[in-house]
C-alpha positions as MATLAB code, in Angstrom:
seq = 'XXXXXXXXXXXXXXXXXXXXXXXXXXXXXXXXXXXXXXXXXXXXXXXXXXXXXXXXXXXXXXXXXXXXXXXXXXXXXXXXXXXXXXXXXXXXXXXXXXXXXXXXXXXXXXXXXXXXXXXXXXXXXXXXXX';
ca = [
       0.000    0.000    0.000;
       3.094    2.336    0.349;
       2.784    2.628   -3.636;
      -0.717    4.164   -3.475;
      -0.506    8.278   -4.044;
      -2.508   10.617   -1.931;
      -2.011   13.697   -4.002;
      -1.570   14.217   -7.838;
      -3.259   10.869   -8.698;
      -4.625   10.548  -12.460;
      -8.472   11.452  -11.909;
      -7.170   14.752   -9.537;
      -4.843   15.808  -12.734;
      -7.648   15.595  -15.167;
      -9.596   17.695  -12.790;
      -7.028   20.374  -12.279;
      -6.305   20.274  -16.299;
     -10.306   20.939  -16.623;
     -10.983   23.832  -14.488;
      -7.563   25.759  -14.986;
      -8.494   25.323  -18.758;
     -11.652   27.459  -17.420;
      -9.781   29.908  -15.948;
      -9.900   28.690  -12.151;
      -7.103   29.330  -10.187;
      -6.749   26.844   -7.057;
      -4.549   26.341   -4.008;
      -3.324   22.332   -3.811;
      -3.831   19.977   -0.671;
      -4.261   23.122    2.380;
      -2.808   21.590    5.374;
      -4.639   24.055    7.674;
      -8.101   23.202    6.528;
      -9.957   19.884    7.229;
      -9.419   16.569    5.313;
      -6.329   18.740    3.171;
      -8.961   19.341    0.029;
      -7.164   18.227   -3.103;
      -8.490   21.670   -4.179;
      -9.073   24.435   -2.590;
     -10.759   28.108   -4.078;
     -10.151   30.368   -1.404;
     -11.924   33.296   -3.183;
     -15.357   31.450   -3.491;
     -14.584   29.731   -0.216;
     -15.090   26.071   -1.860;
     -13.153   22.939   -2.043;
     -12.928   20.240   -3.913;
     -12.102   16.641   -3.016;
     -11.375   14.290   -6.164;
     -11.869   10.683   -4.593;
     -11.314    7.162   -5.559;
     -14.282    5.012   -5.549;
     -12.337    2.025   -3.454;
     -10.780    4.087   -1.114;
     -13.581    6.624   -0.448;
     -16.345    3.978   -0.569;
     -18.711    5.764   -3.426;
     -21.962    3.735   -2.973;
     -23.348    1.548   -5.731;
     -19.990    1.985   -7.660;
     -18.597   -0.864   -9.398;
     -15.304   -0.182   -8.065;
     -16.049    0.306   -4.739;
     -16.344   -3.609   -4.020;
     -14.527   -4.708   -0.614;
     -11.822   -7.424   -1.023;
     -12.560  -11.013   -0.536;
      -9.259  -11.895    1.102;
      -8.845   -9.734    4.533;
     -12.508   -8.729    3.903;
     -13.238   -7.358    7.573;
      -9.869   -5.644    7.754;
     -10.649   -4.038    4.838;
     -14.111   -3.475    5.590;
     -12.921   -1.471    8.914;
     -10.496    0.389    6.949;
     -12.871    1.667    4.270;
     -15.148    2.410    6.492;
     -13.103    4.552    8.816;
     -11.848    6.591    5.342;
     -16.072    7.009    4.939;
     -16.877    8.407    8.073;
     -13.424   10.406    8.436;
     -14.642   12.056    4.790;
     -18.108   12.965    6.151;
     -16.516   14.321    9.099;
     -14.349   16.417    7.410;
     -17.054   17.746    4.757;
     -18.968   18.644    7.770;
     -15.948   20.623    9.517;
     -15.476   22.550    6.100;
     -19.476   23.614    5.983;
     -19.128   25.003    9.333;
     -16.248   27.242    8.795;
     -18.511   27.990    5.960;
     -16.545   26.803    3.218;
     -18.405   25.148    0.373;
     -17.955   21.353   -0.411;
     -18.021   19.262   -3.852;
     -16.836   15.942   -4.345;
     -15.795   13.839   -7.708;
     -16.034   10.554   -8.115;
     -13.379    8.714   -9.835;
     -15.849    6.823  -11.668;
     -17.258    9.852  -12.783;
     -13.827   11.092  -15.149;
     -13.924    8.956  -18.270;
     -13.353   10.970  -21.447;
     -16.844   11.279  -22.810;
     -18.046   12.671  -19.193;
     -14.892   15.333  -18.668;
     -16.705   18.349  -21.007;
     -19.921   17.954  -18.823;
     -18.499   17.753  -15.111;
     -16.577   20.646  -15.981;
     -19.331   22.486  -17.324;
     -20.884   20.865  -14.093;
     -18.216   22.722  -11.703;
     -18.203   25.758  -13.422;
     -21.850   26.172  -12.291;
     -21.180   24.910   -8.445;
     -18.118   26.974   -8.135;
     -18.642   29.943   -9.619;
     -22.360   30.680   -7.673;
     -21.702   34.224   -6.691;
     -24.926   33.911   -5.078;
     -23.580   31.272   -2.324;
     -23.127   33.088    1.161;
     -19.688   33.454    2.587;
];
C-alpha cells in the first residue's frame, strides 16, 4: 500500500487540467483546513475533493467492491476513510466553506466536457453566502 498516491493521482490531474483550462485558479492539498482538500478556491470559499471510488467507498460503484481476502480488515479500513470524509465535509461547511466531491468513476473521457461544465456552475455561484 506504500505505492498508493494521496495527491496528484490521475483522476485529480484531469480535474485540475479541466478547471484551470476554465480559468480557475486553485490552491493544492491546504494543510490548515480539514481533510487537506485536493483543491481548494479560497476566493469562493469552496473545495474540492477528487476521490477514488475504493478508497472513499462511493456507494453503488462498481469499483467500490470490498476485497474477498482480509474482507473485515478491509471493511474497517474503508469504512473509517467514509466516516473520516463525512466528518471532514462537515468541519469545512461550518467554517462555511463550500464542499463538492468527484467521483473517480465519474472522469472517463466522454463525461470530462460535462463535469466541468458541471463545476463551473457549483463553483462559480456568486450567489452562495460566505
Amino acid at each position: 500500500m506504500s505505492g498508493i498516491r494521496g495527491k496528484d493521482t490521475k483522476p485529480e490531474l484531469l480535474v485540475r487540467k479541466a478547471l484551470h483550462a476554465l480559468g480557475f485558479r486553485y490552491r493544492l492539498h491546504v494543510k490548515d483546513l480539514p481533510g487537506k482538500p485536493d483543491l481548494v478556491f479560497p476566493k469562493l470559499r469552496a473545495v474540492v475533493f477528487v476521490n477514488g471510488c475504493f478508497w472513499h467507498r462511493h456507494l453503488e460503484c462498481k469499483f467500490a467492491a470490498v476485497p474477498k481476502s482480509n474482507s473485515e480488515f478491509w471493511e474497517q479500513k474503508l469504512e473509517a476513510n467514509r466516516k473520516r470524509d463525512l466528518l471532514h465535509g462537515q468541519q469545512l461547511r461550518t467554517l462555511g466553506w463550500r464542499v463538492l466531491t468527484i467521483w473517480e468513476c465519474e472522469l472517463d473521457e466522454f463525461h470530462i466536457k460535462q463535469l466541468a461544465a458541471n463545476l463551473l456552475a457549483n463553483l462559480d455561484d456568486t450567489s452562495a453566502t460566505r
